[in-house]
Short mmCIF file of C-alpha atoms in Angstrom, two decimals:
data_model
loop_
_atom_site.label_atom_id
_atom_site.label_comp_id
_atom_site.label_asym_id
_atom_site.label_seq_id
_atom_site.Cartn_x
_atom_site.Cartn_y
_atom_site.Cartn_z
CA UNK A 1 -0.14 0.02 -0.01
CA UNK A 2 2.24 2.63 0.41
CA UNK A 3 3.91 2.16 -3.15
CA UNK A 4 4.91 5.08 -5.52
CA UNK A 5 3.02 3.99 -8.36
CA UNK A 6 -1.23 4.70 -7.56
CA UNK A 7 -2.32 2.94 -10.39
CA UNK A 8 -2.29 -0.90 -9.29
CA UNK A 9 -5.05 -3.51 -8.82
CA UNK A 10 -4.58 -5.78 -5.99
CA UNK A 11 -6.09 -9.20 -6.09
CA UNK A 12 -5.57 -11.79 -2.87
CA UNK A 13 -5.70 -15.40 -2.97
CA UNK A 14 -6.00 -17.36 0.21
CA UNK A 15 -6.20 -20.49 1.02
CA UNK A 16 -9.07 -20.47 3.54
CA UNK A 17 -6.30 -18.93 6.22
CA UNK A 18 -7.65 -18.82 10.31
CA UNK A 19 -4.81 -17.22 11.42
CA UNK A 20 -6.22 -13.68 11.20
CA UNK A 21 -5.19 -13.01 7.20
CA UNK A 22 -8.90 -12.56 6.56
CA UNK A 23 -9.15 -9.89 9.39
CA UNK A 24 -6.34 -8.14 7.27
CA UNK A 25 -7.53 -8.12 4.03
CA UNK A 26 -10.71 -6.98 5.96
CA UNK A 27 -9.22 -3.70 7.07
CA UNK A 28 -7.42 -2.44 3.40
CA UNK A 29 -11.00 -4.05 1.52
CA UNK A 30 -11.38 -0.18 0.13
CA UNK A 31 -7.68 -0.85 -1.98
CA UNK A 32 -8.24 -4.19 -2.83
CA UNK A 33 -9.38 -5.04 -6.53
CA UNK A 34 -11.03 -9.38 -5.46
CA UNK A 35 -10.03 -10.77 -3.35
CA UNK A 36 -11.41 -14.36 -1.66
CA UNK A 37 -10.31 -16.88 0.63
CA UNK A 38 -11.27 -20.61 0.59
CA UNK A 39 -9.82 -24.14 0.09
CA UNK A 40 -7.68 -25.05 -2.31
CA UNK A 41 -5.33 -27.36 -4.28
CA UNK A 42 -1.99 -25.63 -3.45
CA UNK A 43 -0.40 -22.81 -4.50
CA UNK A 44 -0.50 -23.13 -8.52
CA UNK A 45 -4.27 -23.52 -8.43
CA UNK A 46 -4.31 -20.44 -6.12
CA UNK A 47 -2.43 -18.34 -8.33
CA UNK A 48 -4.63 -19.46 -11.85
CA UNK A 49 -7.44 -18.26 -9.89
CA UNK A 50 -5.31 -15.07 -9.54
CA UNK A 51 -4.26 -14.25 -12.68
CA UNK A 52 -8.51 -15.40 -14.06
CA UNK A 53 -9.10 -11.90 -11.68
CA UNK A 54 -6.84 -10.02 -13.90
CA UNK A 55 -7.27 -6.24 -15.98
CA UNK A 56 -4.25 -4.29 -15.59
CA UNK A 57 -1.75 -4.32 -18.24
CA UNK A 58 1.31 -5.28 -16.42
CA UNK A 59 1.08 -7.57 -13.25
CA UNK A 60 3.51 -9.79 -11.60
CA UNK A 61 2.33 -12.14 -8.14
CA UNK A 62 4.58 -11.98 -4.78
CA UNK A 63 3.97 -14.42 -1.91
CA UNK A 64 2.77 -14.14 1.38
CA UNK A 65 6.01 -13.73 3.31
CA UNK A 66 8.15 -11.87 0.26
CA UNK A 67 8.08 -7.69 -0.39
CA UNK A 68 7.90 -5.18 -3.03
CA UNK A 69 10.23 -2.28 -2.40
CA UNK A 70 8.54 1.18 -1.70
CA UNK A 71 9.59 2.44 -5.67
CA UNK A 72 9.34 -1.04 -7.72
CA UNK A 73 5.55 -0.86 -9.42
CA UNK A 74 6.73 2.64 -10.91
CA UNK A 75 9.59 1.97 -11.84
CA UNK A 76 7.85 -0.86 -13.52
CA UNK A 77 5.72 1.20 -15.13
CA UNK A 78 8.09 3.76 -16.23
CA UNK A 79 10.14 0.32 -17.87
CA UNK A 80 7.42 -0.74 -20.04
CA UNK A 81 5.73 2.78 -21.04
CA UNK A 82 9.66 3.72 -22.51
CA UNK A 83 10.94 0.08 -23.55
CA UNK A 84 10.21 -2.28 -25.72
CA UNK A 85 9.86 -5.54 -23.44
CA UNK A 86 7.24 -7.97 -22.32
CA UNK A 87 8.39 -8.79 -19.65
CA UNK A 88 12.03 -8.39 -16.84
CA UNK A 89 13.23 -9.32 -13.43
CA UNK A 90 15.14 -6.86 -11.54
CA UNK A 91 17.86 -8.67 -9.86
CA UNK A 92 18.66 -11.42 -7.83
CA UNK A 93 17.46 -10.45 -4.08
CA UNK A 94 17.30 -12.08 -0.84
CA UNK A 95 15.44 -11.49 2.44
CA UNK A 96 15.86 -13.14 6.02
CA UNK A 97 13.42 -13.09 8.19
CA UNK A 98 13.80 -9.05 9.67
CA UNK A 99 13.51 -8.07 6.49
CA UNK A 100 16.62 -7.00 5.90
CA UNK A 101 18.97 -7.98 2.35
CA UNK A 102 21.43 -10.23 3.09
CA UNK A 103 22.53 -10.75 -0.88
CA UNK A 104 21.91 -9.32 -4.24
CA UNK A 105 23.53 -10.46 -7.08
CA UNK A 106 23.28 -8.53 -10.83
CA UNK A 107 22.15 -11.94 -13.42
CA UNK A 108 24.57 -11.97 -15.94
CA UNK A 109 21.84 -12.90 -18.96
CA UNK A 110 18.93 -15.42 -19.14
CA UNK A 111 18.93 -16.66 -22.96
CA UNK A 112 15.60 -18.13 -23.90
CA UNK A 113 16.75 -21.69 -25.22
CA UNK A 114 18.53 -22.08 -21.81
CA UNK A 115 15.29 -20.95 -19.95
CA UNK A 116 13.65 -24.09 -22.16
CA UNK A 117 15.44 -26.67 -21.74
CA UNK A 118 14.89 -26.27 -17.85
CA UNK A 119 18.73 -25.46 -17.03
CA UNK A 120 18.24 -22.12 -14.49
CA UNK A 121 17.09 -24.80 -11.54
CA UNK A 122 19.39 -23.23 -9.41
CA UNK A 123 22.37 -25.64 -9.79
CA UNK A 124 23.11 -25.63 -13.69
CA UNK A 125 22.63 -21.95 -13.28
CA UNK A 126 21.09 -19.95 -11.21
CA UNK A 127 17.11 -19.13 -11.18
CA UNK A 128 14.80 -16.71 -12.48
CA UNK A 129 13.43 -14.58 -9.25
CA UNK A 130 10.07 -14.56 -9.41
CA UNK A 131 9.45 -12.56 -7.00
CA UNK A 132 11.24 -9.94 -9.50
CA UNK A 133 9.82 -10.83 -12.05
CA UNK A 134 7.12 -8.71 -14.29
CA UNK A 135 4.98 -9.15 -17.73
CA UNK A 136 2.55 -7.80 -19.68
CA UNK A 137 -0.85 -9.12 -18.36
CA UNK A 138 -1.35 -10.56 -23.09
CA UNK A 139 1.78 -12.96 -22.61
CA UNK A 140 -0.74 -15.12 -19.35
CA UNK A 141 -2.77 -16.56 -23.44
CA UNK A 142 0.63 -18.65 -23.78
CA UNK A 143 -0.53 -20.23 -20.50
CA UNK A 144 -2.50 -23.50 -19.84
CA UNK A 145 -4.08 -22.51 -17.01
CA UNK A 146 -5.10 -26.47 -16.48
CA UNK A 147 -1.50 -27.78 -16.63
CA UNK A 148 -0.42 -24.67 -14.11
CA UNK A 149 -2.58 -25.27 -11.63
CA UNK A 150 -1.62 -28.91 -11.47
CA UNK A 151 1.88 -27.98 -10.80
CA UNK A 152 3.06 -28.17 -6.58
CA UNK A 153 6.48 -27.03 -7.09
CA UNK A 154 8.07 -25.48 -10.42
CA UNK A 155 4.58 -23.68 -11.56
CA UNK A 156 6.81 -20.47 -12.00
CA UNK A 157 8.93 -22.02 -14.33
CA UNK A 158 6.08 -22.93 -16.09
CA UNK A 159 5.44 -18.97 -16.70
CA UNK A 160 9.24 -19.12 -17.90
CA UNK A 161 9.22 -21.49 -20.73
CA UNK A 162 5.78 -20.59 -21.79
CA UNK A 163 7.00 -16.88 -21.92
CA UNK A 164 9.77 -17.65 -23.62
CA UNK A 165 8.28 -18.79 -26.27
CA UNK A 166 7.32 -15.44 -26.93
CA UNK A 167 9.19 -12.67 -25.72
CA UNK A 168 13.28 -12.40 -24.50
CA UNK A 169 14.05 -12.26 -20.96
CA UNK A 170 14.99 -8.70 -20.19
CA UNK A 171 16.72 -7.65 -17.33
CA UNK A 172 16.74 -4.28 -14.64
CA UNK A 173 19.72 -3.05 -12.67
CA UNK A 174 17.16 -2.56 -9.61
CA UNK A 175 16.34 -4.28 -6.65
CA UNK A 176 13.05 -4.98 -6.90
CA UNK A 177 11.97 -7.55 -5.28
CA UNK A 178 13.35 -10.05 -3.05
CA UNK A 179 13.34 -13.78 -1.76
CA UNK A 180 12.61 -14.53 2.35
CA UNK A 181 14.53 -17.28 3.69
CA UNK A 182 12.18 -19.69 5.95
CA UNK A 183 12.44 -22.48 8.06
CA UNK A 184 9.88 -25.08 6.37
CA UNK A 185 8.77 -23.48 3.01
CA UNK A 186 7.99 -25.75 0.43
CA UNK A 187 10.76 -24.32 -1.41
CA UNK A 188 12.78 -26.15 0.85
CA UNK A 189 11.36 -29.23 -1.84
CA UNK A 190 14.39 -28.32 -4.05
CA UNK A 191 14.57 -31.62 -5.63
CA UNK A 192 11.02 -31.94 -6.03
CA UNK A 193 11.43 -28.42 -7.57
CA UNK A 194 13.75 -29.62 -10.17
CA UNK A 195 12.26 -32.77 -10.66
CA UNK A 196 8.74 -31.05 -12.38
CA UNK A 197 11.43 -28.52 -14.28
CA UNK A 198 12.46 -31.89 -16.20
CA UNK A 199 9.35 -32.55 -16.52
CA UNK A 200 8.49 -29.95 -17.59
CA UNK A 201 11.18 -29.46 -20.33
CA UNK A 202 10.95 -31.27 -23.99
CA UNK A 203 13.89 -29.45 -25.62
CA UNK A 204 16.98 -31.73 -25.05
CA UNK A 205 20.52 -30.40 -24.18
CA UNK A 206 23.17 -31.04 -26.10
CA UNK A 207 27.74 -31.44 -25.54
CA UNK A 208 27.18 -27.07 -26.60
CA UNK A 209 24.98 -26.06 -24.32
CA UNK A 210 26.42 -27.90 -21.33
CA UNK A 211 30.04 -26.04 -22.17
CA UNK A 212 28.13 -22.60 -22.84
CA UNK A 213 25.69 -23.21 -19.61
CA UNK A 214 29.71 -23.66 -17.79
CA UNK A 215 30.72 -20.07 -19.22
CA UNK A 216 27.78 -17.97 -18.71
CA UNK A 217 28.25 -20.02 -14.90
CA UNK A 218 31.32 -18.38 -14.68
CA UNK A 219 30.47 -14.75 -16.30
CA UNK A 220 27.71 -14.58 -13.92
CA UNK A 221 30.46 -14.13 -11.00
CA UNK A 222 30.80 -10.55 -13.45
CA UNK A 223 28.11 -9.60 -14.46
CA UNK A 224 28.04 -6.41 -13.58
CA UNK A 225 30.89 -5.72 -16.21
CA UNK A 226 29.80 -8.38 -18.72
CA UNK A 227 26.65 -7.53 -19.14
CA UNK A 228 25.60 -4.63 -21.82
CA UNK A 229 21.77 -5.45 -22.29
CA UNK A 230 20.97 -4.53 -18.54
CA UNK A 231 18.66 -2.06 -18.52
CA UNK A 232 20.10 0.51 -15.95
CA UNK A 233 18.41 3.01 -14.26
CA UNK A 234 19.49 6.64 -12.52
CA UNK A 235 17.45 7.18 -9.32
CA UNK A 236 19.18 10.69 -9.25
CA UNK A 237 19.02 11.62 -12.51
CA UNK A 238 15.95 9.63 -13.47
CA UNK A 239 16.76 9.53 -17.09
CA UNK A 240 17.72 6.71 -18.40
CA UNK A 241 21.31 5.28 -19.61
#
């Protein structure tokens, strides 16, 4: 609610919480476009419910324990209005349980062919951070909601595969959001996540791909100096570089 951008459509899908969540939702109900609290089949079935309610031009989703920086939506809107991009992501950022930023990494490059081959799985190459990713709503036309709703771990990667078939993922040199590390979270099931990613990918990986992926992995450590495809934004003078 503290975003510096006003034209925001808030959609909340709650799985029937009994921990006081609904009371908090009702406190801000006049600022929420749509909300529902009811049992569901999991996080991605809930996501499908939310995506079906979107009427805006740009969308993203975030889970209950993460948060956006206050300037994020204004910055993202500026980029979409001034750049020919279909989807974008910011710096990979980690929060601790006190909401403090503990790690920030500027992505080196996201290759569409590597997205389609499932290589951004945190093992071969770093993840595409879901919390920091925004896209034009018309990309949702690439999704099969019946497939997404059935996934348990890698629904985000299903989005990335679907979007990569249509457009390039752009990188922004800014902290937009982050991933909060806590004990017992669903993302700890990393092997299940990777297995689900493997099930989603149909494009095979060859020896040349693996060699290039190793080079990319090394380049991630020097992304600031090596990458000339980053969209840079100077907050002091508010101009595109």
